[in-house]
mmCIF file of C-alpha atoms in Angstrom:
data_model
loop_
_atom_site.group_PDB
_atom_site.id
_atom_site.type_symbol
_atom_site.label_atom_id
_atom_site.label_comp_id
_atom_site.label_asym_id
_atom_site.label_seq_id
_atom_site.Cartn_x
_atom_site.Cartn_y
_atom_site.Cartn_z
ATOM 1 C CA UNK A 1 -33.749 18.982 -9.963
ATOM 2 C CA UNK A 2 -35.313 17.150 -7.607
ATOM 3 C CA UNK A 3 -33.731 13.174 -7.459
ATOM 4 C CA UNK A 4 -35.485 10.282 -6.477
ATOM 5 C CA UNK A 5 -35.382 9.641 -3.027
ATOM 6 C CA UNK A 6 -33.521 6.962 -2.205
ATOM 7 C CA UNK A 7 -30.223 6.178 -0.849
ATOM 8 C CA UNK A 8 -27.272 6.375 -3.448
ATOM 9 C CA UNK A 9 -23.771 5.242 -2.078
ATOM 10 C CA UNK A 10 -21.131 8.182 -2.049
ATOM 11 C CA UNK A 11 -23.857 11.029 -2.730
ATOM 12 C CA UNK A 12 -24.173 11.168 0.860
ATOM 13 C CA UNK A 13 -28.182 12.539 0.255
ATOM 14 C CA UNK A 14 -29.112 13.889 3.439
ATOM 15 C CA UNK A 15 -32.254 14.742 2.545
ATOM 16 C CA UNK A 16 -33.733 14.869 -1.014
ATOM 17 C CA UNK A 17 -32.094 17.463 -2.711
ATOM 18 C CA UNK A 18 -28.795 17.494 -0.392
ATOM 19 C CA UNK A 19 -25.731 16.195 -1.714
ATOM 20 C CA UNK A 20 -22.704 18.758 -0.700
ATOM 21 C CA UNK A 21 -21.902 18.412 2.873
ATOM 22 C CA UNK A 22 -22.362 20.629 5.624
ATOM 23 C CA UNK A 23 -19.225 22.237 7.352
ATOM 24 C CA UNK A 24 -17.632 20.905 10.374
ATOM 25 C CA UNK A 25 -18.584 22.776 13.656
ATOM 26 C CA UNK A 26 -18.027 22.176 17.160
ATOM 27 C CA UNK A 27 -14.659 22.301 18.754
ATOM 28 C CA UNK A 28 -12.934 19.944 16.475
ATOM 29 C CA UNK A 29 -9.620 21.197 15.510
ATOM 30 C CA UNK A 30 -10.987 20.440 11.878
ATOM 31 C CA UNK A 31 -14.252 23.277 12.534
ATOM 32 C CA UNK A 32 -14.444 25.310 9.726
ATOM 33 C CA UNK A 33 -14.784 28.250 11.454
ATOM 34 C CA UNK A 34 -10.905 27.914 12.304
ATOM 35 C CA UNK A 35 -9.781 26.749 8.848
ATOM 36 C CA UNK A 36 -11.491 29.054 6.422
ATOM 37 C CA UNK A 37 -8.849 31.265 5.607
ATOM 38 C CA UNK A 38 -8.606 30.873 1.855
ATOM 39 C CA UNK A 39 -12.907 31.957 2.494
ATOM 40 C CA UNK A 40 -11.978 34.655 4.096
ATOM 41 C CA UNK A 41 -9.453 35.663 1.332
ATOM 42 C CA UNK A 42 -12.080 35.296 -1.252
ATOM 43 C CA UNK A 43 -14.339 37.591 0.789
ATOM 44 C CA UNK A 44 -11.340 40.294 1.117
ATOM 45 C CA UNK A 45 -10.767 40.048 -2.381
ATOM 46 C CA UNK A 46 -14.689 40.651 -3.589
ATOM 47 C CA UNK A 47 -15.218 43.820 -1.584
ATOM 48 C CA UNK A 48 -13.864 46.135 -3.602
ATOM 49 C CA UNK A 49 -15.878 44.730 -6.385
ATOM 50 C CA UNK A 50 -18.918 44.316 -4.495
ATOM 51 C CA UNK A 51 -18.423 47.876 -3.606
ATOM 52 C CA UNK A 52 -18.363 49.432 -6.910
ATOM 53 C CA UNK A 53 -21.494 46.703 -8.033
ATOM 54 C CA UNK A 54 -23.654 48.273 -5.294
ATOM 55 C CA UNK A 55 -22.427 52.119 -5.829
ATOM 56 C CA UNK A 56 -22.950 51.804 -9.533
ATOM 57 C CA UNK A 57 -25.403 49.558 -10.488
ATOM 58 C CA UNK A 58 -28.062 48.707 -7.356
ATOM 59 C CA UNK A 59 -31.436 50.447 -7.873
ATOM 60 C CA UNK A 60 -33.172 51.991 -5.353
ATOM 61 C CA UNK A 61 -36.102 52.652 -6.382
ATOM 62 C CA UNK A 62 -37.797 49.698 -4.796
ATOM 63 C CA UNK A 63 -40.022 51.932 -2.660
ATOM 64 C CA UNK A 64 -41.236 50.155 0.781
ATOM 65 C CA UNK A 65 -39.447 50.562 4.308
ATOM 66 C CA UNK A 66 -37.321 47.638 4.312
ATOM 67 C CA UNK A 67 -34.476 46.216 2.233
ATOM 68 C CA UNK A 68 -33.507 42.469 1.984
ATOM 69 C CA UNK A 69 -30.731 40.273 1.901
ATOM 70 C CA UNK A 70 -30.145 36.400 1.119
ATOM 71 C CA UNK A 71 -27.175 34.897 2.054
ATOM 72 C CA UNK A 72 -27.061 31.787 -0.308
ATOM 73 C CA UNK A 73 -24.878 28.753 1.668
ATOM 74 C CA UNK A 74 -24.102 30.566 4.733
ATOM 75 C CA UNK A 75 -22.361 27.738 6.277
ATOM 76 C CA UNK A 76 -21.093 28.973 10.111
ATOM 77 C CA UNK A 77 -17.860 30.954 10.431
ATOM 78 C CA UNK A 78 -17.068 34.783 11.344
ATOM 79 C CA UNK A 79 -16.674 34.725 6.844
ATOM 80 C CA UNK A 80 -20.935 34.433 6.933
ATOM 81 C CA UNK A 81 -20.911 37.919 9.149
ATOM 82 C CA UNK A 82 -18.375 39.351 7.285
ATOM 83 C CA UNK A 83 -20.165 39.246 3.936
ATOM 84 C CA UNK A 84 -23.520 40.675 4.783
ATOM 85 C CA UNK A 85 -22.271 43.048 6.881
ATOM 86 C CA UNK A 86 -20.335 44.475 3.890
ATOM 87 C CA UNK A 87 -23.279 44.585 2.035
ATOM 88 C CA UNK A 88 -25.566 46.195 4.709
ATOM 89 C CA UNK A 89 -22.749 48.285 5.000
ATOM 90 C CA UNK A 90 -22.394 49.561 1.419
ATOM 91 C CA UNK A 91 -26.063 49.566 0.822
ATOM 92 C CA UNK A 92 -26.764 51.585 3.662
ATOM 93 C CA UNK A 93 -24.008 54.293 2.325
ATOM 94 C CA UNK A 94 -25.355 54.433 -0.888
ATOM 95 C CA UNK A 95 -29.044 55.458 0.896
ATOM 96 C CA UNK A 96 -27.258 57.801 2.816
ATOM 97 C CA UNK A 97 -25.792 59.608 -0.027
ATOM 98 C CA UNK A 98 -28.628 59.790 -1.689
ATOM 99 C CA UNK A 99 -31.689 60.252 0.096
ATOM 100 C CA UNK A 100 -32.017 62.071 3.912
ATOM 101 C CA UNK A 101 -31.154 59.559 6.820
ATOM 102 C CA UNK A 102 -34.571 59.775 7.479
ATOM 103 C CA UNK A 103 -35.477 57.892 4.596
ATOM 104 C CA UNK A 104 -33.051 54.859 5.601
ATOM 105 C CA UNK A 105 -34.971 51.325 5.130
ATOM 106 C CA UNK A 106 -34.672 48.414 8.293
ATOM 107 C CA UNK A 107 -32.451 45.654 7.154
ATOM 108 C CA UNK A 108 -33.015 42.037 6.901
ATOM 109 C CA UNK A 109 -30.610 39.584 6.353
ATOM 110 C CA UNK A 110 -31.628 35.727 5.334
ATOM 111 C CA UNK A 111 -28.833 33.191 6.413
ATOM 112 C CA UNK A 112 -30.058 30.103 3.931
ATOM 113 C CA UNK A 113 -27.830 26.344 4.134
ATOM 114 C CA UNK A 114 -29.174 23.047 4.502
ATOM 115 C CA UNK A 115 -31.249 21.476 6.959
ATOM 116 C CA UNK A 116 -28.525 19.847 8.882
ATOM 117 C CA UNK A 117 -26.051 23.357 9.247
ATOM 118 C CA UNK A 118 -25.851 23.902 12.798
ATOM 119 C CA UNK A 119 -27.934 26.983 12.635
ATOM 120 C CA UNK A 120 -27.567 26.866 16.345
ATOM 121 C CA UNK A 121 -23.504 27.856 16.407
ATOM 122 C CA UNK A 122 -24.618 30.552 13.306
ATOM 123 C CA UNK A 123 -27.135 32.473 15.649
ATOM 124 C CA UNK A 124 -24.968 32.463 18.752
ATOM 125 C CA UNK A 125 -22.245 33.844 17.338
ATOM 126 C CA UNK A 126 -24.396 36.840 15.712
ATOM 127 C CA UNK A 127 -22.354 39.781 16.352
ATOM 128 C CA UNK A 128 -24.150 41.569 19.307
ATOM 129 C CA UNK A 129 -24.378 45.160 17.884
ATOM 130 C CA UNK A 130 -25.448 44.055 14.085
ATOM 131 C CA UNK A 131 -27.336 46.719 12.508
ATOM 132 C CA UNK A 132 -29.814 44.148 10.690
ATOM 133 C CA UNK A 133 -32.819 42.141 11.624
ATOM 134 C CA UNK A 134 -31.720 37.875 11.345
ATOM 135 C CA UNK A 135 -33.619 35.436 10.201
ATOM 136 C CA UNK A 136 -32.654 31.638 8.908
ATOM 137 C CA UNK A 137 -33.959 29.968 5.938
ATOM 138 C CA UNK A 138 -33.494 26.119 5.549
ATOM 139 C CA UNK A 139 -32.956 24.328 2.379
ATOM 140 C CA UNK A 140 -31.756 23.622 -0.984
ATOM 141 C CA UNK A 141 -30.692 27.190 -2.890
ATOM 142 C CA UNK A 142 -31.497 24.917 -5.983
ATOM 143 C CA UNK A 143 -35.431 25.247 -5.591
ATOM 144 C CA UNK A 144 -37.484 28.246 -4.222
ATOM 145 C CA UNK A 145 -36.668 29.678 -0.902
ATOM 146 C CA UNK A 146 -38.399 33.115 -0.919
ATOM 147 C CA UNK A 147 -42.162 34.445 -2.108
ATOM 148 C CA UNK A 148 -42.342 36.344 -5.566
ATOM 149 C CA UNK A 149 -40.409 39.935 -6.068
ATOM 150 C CA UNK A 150 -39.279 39.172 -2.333
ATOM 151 C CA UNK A 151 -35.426 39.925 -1.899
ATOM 152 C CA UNK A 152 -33.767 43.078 -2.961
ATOM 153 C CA UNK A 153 -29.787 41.602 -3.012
ATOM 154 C CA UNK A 154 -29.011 37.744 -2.920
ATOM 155 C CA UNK A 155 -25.442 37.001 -2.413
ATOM 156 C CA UNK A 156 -23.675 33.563 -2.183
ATOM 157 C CA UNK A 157 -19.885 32.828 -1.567
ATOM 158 C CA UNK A 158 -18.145 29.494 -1.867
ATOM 159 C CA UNK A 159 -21.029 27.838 -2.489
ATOM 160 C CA UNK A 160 -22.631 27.347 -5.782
ATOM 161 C CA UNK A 161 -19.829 25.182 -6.948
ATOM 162 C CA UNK A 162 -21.409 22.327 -4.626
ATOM 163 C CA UNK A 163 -23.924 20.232 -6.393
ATOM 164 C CA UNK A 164 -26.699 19.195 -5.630
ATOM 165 C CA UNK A 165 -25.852 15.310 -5.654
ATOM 166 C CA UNK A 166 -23.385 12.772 -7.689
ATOM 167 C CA UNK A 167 -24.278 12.065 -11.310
ATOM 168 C CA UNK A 168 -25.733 8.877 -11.104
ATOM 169 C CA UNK A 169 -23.611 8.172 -14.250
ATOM 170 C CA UNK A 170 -20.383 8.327 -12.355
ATOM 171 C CA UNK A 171 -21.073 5.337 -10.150
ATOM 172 C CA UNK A 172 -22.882 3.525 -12.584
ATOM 173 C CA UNK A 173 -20.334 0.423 -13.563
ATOM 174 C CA UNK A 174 -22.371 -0.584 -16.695
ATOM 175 C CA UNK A 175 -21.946 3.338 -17.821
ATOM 176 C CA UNK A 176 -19.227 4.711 -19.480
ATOM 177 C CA UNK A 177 -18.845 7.449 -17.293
ATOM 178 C CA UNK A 178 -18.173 5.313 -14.274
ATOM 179 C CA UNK A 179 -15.190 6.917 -12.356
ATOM 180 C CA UNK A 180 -13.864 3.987 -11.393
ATOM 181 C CA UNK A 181 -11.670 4.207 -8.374
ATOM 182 C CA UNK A 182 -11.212 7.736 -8.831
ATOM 183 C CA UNK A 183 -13.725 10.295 -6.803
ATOM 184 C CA UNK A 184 -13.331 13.320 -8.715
ATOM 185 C CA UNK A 185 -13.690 14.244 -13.062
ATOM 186 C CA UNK A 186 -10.355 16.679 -12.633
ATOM 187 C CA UNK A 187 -8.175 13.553 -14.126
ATOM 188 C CA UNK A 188 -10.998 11.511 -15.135
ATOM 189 C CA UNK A 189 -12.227 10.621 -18.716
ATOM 190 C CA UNK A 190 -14.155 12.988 -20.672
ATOM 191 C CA UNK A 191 -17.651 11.308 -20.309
ATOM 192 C CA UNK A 192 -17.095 11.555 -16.561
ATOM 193 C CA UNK A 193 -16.087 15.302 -17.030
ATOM 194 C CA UNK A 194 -19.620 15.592 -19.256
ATOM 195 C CA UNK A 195 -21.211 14.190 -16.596
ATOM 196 C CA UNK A 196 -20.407 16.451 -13.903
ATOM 197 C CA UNK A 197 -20.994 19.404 -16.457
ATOM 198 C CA UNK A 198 -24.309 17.754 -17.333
ATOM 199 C CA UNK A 199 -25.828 17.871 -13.345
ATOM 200 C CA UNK A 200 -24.063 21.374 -12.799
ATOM 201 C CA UNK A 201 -26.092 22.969 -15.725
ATOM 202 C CA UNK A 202 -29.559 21.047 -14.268
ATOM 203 C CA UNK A 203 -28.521 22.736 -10.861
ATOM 204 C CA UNK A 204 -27.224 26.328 -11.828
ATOM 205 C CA UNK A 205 -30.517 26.389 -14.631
ATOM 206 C CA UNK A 206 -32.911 25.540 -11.064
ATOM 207 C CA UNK A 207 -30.646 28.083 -9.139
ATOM 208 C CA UNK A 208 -31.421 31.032 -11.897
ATOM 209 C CA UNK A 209 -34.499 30.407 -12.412
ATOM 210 C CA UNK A 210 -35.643 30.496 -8.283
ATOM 211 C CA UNK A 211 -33.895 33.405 -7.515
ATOM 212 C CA UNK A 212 -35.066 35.435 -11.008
ATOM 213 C CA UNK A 213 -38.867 34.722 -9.409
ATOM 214 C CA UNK A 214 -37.537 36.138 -5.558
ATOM 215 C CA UNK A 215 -35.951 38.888 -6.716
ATOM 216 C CA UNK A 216 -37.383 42.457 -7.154
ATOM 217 C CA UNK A 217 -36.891 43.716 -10.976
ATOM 218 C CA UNK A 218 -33.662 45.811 -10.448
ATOM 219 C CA UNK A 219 -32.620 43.103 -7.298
ATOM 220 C CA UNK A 220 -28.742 41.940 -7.911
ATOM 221 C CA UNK A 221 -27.456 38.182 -7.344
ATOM 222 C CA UNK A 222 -23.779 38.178 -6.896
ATOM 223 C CA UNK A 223 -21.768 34.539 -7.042
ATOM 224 C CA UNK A 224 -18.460 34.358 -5.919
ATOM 225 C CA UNK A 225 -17.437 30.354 -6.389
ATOM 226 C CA UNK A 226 -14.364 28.304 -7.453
ATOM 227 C CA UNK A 227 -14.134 28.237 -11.501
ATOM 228 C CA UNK A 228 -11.815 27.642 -14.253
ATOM 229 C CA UNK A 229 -10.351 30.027 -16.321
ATOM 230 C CA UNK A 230 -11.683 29.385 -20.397
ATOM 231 C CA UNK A 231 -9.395 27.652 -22.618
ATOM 232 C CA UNK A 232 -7.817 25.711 -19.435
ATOM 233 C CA UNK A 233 -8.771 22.051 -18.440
ATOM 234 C CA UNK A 234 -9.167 21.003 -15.283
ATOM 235 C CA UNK A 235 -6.590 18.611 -14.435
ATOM 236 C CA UNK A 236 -4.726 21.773 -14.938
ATOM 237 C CA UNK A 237 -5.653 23.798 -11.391
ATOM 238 C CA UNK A 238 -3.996 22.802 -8.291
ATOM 239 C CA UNK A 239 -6.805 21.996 -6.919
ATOM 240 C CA UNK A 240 -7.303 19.157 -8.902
ATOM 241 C CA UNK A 241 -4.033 18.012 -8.380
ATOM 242 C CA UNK A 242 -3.840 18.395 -4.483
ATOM 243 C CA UNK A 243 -7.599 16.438 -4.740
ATOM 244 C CA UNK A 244 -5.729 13.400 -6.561
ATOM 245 C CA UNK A 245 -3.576 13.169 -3.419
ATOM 246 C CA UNK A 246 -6.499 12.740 -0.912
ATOM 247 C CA UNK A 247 -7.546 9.687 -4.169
ATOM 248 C CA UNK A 248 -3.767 8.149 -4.087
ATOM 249 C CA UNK A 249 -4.712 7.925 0.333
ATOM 250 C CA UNK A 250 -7.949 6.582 -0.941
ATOM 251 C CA UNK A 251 -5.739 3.659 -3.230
ATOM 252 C CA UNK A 252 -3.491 3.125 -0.587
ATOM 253 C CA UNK A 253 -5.909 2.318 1.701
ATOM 254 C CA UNK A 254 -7.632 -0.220 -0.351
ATOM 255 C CA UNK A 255 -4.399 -1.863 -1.478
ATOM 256 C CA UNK A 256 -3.839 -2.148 2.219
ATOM 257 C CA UNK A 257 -7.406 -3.735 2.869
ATOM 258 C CA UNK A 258 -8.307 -1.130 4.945
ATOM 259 C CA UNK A 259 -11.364 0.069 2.970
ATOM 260 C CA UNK A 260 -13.057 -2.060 0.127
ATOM 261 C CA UNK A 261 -12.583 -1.571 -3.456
ATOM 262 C CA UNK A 262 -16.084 -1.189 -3.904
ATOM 263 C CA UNK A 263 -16.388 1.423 -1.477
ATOM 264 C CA UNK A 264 -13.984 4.165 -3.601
ATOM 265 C CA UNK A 265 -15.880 2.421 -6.764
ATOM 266 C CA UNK A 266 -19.027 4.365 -5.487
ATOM 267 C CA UNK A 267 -17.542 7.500 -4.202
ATOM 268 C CA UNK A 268 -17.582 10.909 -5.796
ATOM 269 C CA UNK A 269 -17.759 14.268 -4.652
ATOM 270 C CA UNK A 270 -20.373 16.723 -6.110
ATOM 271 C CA UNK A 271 -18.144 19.755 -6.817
ATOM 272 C CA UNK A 272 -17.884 21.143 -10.245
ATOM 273 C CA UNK A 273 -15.747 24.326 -11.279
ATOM 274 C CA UNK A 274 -17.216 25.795 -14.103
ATOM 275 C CA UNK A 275 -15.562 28.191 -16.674
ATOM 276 C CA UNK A 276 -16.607 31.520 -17.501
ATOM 277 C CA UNK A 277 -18.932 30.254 -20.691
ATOM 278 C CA UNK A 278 -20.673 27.806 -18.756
ATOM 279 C CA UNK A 279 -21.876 30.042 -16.825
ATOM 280 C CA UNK A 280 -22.793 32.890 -19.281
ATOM 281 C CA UNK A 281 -24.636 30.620 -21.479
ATOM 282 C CA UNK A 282 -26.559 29.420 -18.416
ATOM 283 C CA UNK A 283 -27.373 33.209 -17.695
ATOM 284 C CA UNK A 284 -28.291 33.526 -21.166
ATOM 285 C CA UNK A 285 -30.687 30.674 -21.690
ATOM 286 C CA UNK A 286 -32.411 32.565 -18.385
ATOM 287 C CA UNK A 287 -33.417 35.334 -20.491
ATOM 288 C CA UNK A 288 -34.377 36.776 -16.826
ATOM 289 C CA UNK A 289 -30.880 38.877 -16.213
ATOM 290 C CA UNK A 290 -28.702 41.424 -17.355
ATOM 291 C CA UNK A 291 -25.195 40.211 -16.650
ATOM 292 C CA UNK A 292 -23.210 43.176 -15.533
ATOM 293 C CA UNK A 293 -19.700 41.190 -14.188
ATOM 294 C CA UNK A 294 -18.562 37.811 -15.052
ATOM 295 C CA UNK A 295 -14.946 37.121 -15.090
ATOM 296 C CA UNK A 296 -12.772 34.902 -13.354
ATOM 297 C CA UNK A 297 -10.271 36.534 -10.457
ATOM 298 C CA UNK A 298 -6.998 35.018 -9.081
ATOM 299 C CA UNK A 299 -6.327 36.091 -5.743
ATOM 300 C CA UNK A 300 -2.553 35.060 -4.874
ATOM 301 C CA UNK A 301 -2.606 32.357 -2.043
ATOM 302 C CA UNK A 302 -0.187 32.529 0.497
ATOM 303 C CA UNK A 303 0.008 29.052 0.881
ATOM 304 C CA UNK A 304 0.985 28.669 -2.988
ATOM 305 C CA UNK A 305 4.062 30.864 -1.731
ATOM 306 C CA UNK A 306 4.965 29.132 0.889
ATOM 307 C CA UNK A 307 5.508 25.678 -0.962
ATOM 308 C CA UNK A 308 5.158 22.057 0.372
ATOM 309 C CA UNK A 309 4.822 23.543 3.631
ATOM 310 C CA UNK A 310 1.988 25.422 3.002
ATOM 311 C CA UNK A 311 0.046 22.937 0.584
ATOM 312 C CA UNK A 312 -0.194 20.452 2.931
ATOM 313 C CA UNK A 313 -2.634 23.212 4.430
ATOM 314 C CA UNK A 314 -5.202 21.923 1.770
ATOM 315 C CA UNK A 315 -5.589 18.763 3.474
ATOM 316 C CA UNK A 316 -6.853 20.007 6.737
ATOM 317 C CA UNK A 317 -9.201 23.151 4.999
ATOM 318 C CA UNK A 318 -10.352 19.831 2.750
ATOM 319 C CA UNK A 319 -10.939 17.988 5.817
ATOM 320 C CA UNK A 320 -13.134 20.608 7.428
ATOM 321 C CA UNK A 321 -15.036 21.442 4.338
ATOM 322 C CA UNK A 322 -15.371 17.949 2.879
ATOM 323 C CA UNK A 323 -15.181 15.739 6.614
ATOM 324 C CA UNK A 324 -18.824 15.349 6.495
ATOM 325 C CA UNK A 325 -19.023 13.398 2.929
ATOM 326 C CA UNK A 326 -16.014 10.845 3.902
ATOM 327 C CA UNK A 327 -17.018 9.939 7.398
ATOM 328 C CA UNK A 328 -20.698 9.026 5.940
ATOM 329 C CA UNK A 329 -19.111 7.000 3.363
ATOM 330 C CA UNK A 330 -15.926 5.523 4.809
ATOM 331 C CA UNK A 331 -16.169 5.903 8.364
ATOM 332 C CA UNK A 332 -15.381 7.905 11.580
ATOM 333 C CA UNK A 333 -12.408 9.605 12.940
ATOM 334 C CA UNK A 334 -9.711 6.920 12.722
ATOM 335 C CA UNK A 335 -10.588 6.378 9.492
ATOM 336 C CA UNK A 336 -10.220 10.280 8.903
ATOM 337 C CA UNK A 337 -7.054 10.549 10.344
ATOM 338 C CA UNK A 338 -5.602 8.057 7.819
ATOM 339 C CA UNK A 339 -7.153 9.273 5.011
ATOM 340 C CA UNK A 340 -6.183 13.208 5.417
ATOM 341 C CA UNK A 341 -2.999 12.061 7.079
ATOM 342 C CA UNK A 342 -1.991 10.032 4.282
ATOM 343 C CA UNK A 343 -3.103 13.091 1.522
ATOM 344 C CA UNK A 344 -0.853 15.491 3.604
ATOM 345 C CA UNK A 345 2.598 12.923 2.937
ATOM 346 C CA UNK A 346 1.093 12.823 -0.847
ATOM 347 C CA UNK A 347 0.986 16.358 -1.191
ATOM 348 C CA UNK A 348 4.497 16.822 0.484
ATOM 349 C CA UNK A 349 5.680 14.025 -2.122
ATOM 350 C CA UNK A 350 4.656 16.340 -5.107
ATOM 351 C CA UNK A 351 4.894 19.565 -3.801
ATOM 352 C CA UNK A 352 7.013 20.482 -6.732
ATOM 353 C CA UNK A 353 4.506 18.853 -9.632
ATOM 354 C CA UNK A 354 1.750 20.740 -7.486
ATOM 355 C CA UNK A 355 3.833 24.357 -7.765
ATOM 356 C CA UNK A 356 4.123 23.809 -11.567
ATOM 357 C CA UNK A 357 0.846 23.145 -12.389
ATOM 358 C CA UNK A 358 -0.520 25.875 -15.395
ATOM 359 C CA UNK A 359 -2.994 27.169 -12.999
ATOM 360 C CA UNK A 360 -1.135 28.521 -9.720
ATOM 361 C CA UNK A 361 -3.517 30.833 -8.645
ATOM 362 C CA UNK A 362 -6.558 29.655 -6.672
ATOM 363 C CA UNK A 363 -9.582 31.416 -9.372
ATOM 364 C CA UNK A 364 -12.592 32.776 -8.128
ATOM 365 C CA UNK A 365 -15.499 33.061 -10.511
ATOM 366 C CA UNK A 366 -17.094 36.454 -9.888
ATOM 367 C CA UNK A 367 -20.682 36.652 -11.546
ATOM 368 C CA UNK A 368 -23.139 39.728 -11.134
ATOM 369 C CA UNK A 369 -26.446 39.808 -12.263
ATOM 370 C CA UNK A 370 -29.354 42.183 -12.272
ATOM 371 C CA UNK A 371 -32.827 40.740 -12.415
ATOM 372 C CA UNK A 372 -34.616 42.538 -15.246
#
């Protein structure tokens, strides 16, 4: 999994196995903290599901005095808390019911992201009266994190759908999957869409396989990412349709002779939606899991409800998730401003294609393994 390293225009390769960008923090108005909603509806839509995984299915036989958690992509954000606190919460129940509070394990929660999330803003936000020892763990979730048999529960949210870097097909011109002047595979030809489905396998096969060696036998890994319902395609979702308006601000721009031609050319952004099948032939060839949930969820969005208005929402949660990659590759904050700006008029243009696209819903893939 590991690419060479080397700088690659438009992977934006922070360090050698980096490729999705880091949140925006600080007090921008574009910090993710205050423009994670549609997170924080993911997370409110999991728990009940999460509940019944750890009520029903976690083993507890692990023996030893303390029980541990990985959060997988933490990012920064009151959404990171939420999560593990659910879990610590719903683990601890189960103990309770079970054994005599005596008998209650410590808790330890991992918060893992890359080297360059401002672990600093994580930790001083910790909520004061958290009922778990934290610790942070730098890195890529595609390689090995933990020791052997380490973690009892590793858990990752809006995360896994970020790869590890750009195929190097994609910006390749004497390929014929280069994605010329286009920076995602949702509308792209189908040897750009291989591509993409090509690096996400390499990455999700690394993923498995590090977190089937840290987990105890009986240990559950729960996913929660962006997917694609089967039999769909994905210039189907809205979200490939809302991303084509932050490319049309992209074309505009260069037809203006603001940014180069050359500089969309070698653009892309590593984010692949898988379908259901993808991923349960990935867990297959693992041979190191029983699969015990994996099914694809459609929470309702308010912002699909509340039309053009609400859309043009997506340009601002895509600037705070995404602001990192474009401001490496095109430039700072005017440059921002004109690019987001100018996907917000696009999106208000075709808010009515948007609304009709066959996929309305934002889907959540929901996987839940159990390490053998």
């Amino acid at each position: 999994m590991e690419p060479e390293k080397k700088k690659m225009i438009g992977s934006n390769l922070v360090r050698q196995t980096d490729s999705s960008p880091t949140m925006v923090s600080g007090n921008s108005s574009y910090n993710y903290a205050n423009n994670s909603s549609v997170q924080r509806k993911m997370t409110d839509v999991m728990k009940p599901r999460i509940e019944e995984l750890i009520a029903k299915k976690l083993d507890l036989g692990f023996g030893g005095d303390t029980f541990r958690v990985a959060d997988l992509g933490c990012s920064i954000g009151p959404n990171t808390f939420l999560n593990v606190e659910h879990i610590v919460q719903q683990v601890r129940h189960k103990y309770q019911t079970m054994s005599p509070p005596s008998s209650l394990p410590e808790f330890q929660v991992f918060f893992n992201d890359q080297i360059n999330n401002d672990f600093n803003a994580l930790f001083r936000s910790l909520p004061p009266e958290r009922d778990y020892f934290a610790a942070g763990v730098p890195g890529s979730f595609y390689t090995r994190l933990f020791p052997k048999s380490f973690l009892h529960m590793a858990h990752s949210a809006s995360s896994a759908h970020w790869l590890s870097r750009v195929p190097t097909e994609v910006v390749d011109r004497g390929s014929p999957a280069w994605n010329r002047g286009m920076i995602h595979y949702g509308f792209a030809p189908k040897p750009v869409e291989d591509a993409y489905r090509v690096q996400f396998r390499k990455d999700m096969g690394g993923f498995l396989k590090a977190r089937s060696e840290e987990l105890v036998s009986g240990g559950m890994l729960v996913l929660v990412m962006s997917g694609v319902p089967d039999g769909m395609h994905h210039s189907e979702t809205q979200f490939s349709s809302v991303l084509s308006c932050v490319n049309l601000s992209l074309l505009d721009l260069v037809r203006q002779g603001v940014l180069e031609e050359d500089q969309l050319d070698n653009f892309n952004l590593p984010i692949y939606f898988p379908h259901p099948w993808e991923m349960r032939e990935l867990v297959e060839e693992n041979q190191c899991f029983s699969c015990i949930e994996l099914e694809v969820v459609s929470p309702e969005s308010t912002w699909l409800q509340q039309g053009g208005v609400g859309l043009r929402g997506w340009a601002v949660a895509m600037r705070a998730g995404m602001e990192e990659l474009f401001a490496r590759h095109f430039g700072g904050e005017e440059i921002l401003d004109r690019i987001f700006d100018g996907a917000s008029q696009k999106i208000a243009e075709r808010a009515e294609v948007i609304m009709n696209t066959k996929c309305k819903e934002l889907p959540l893939l929901y996987v839940a393994l159990q390490r053998k």
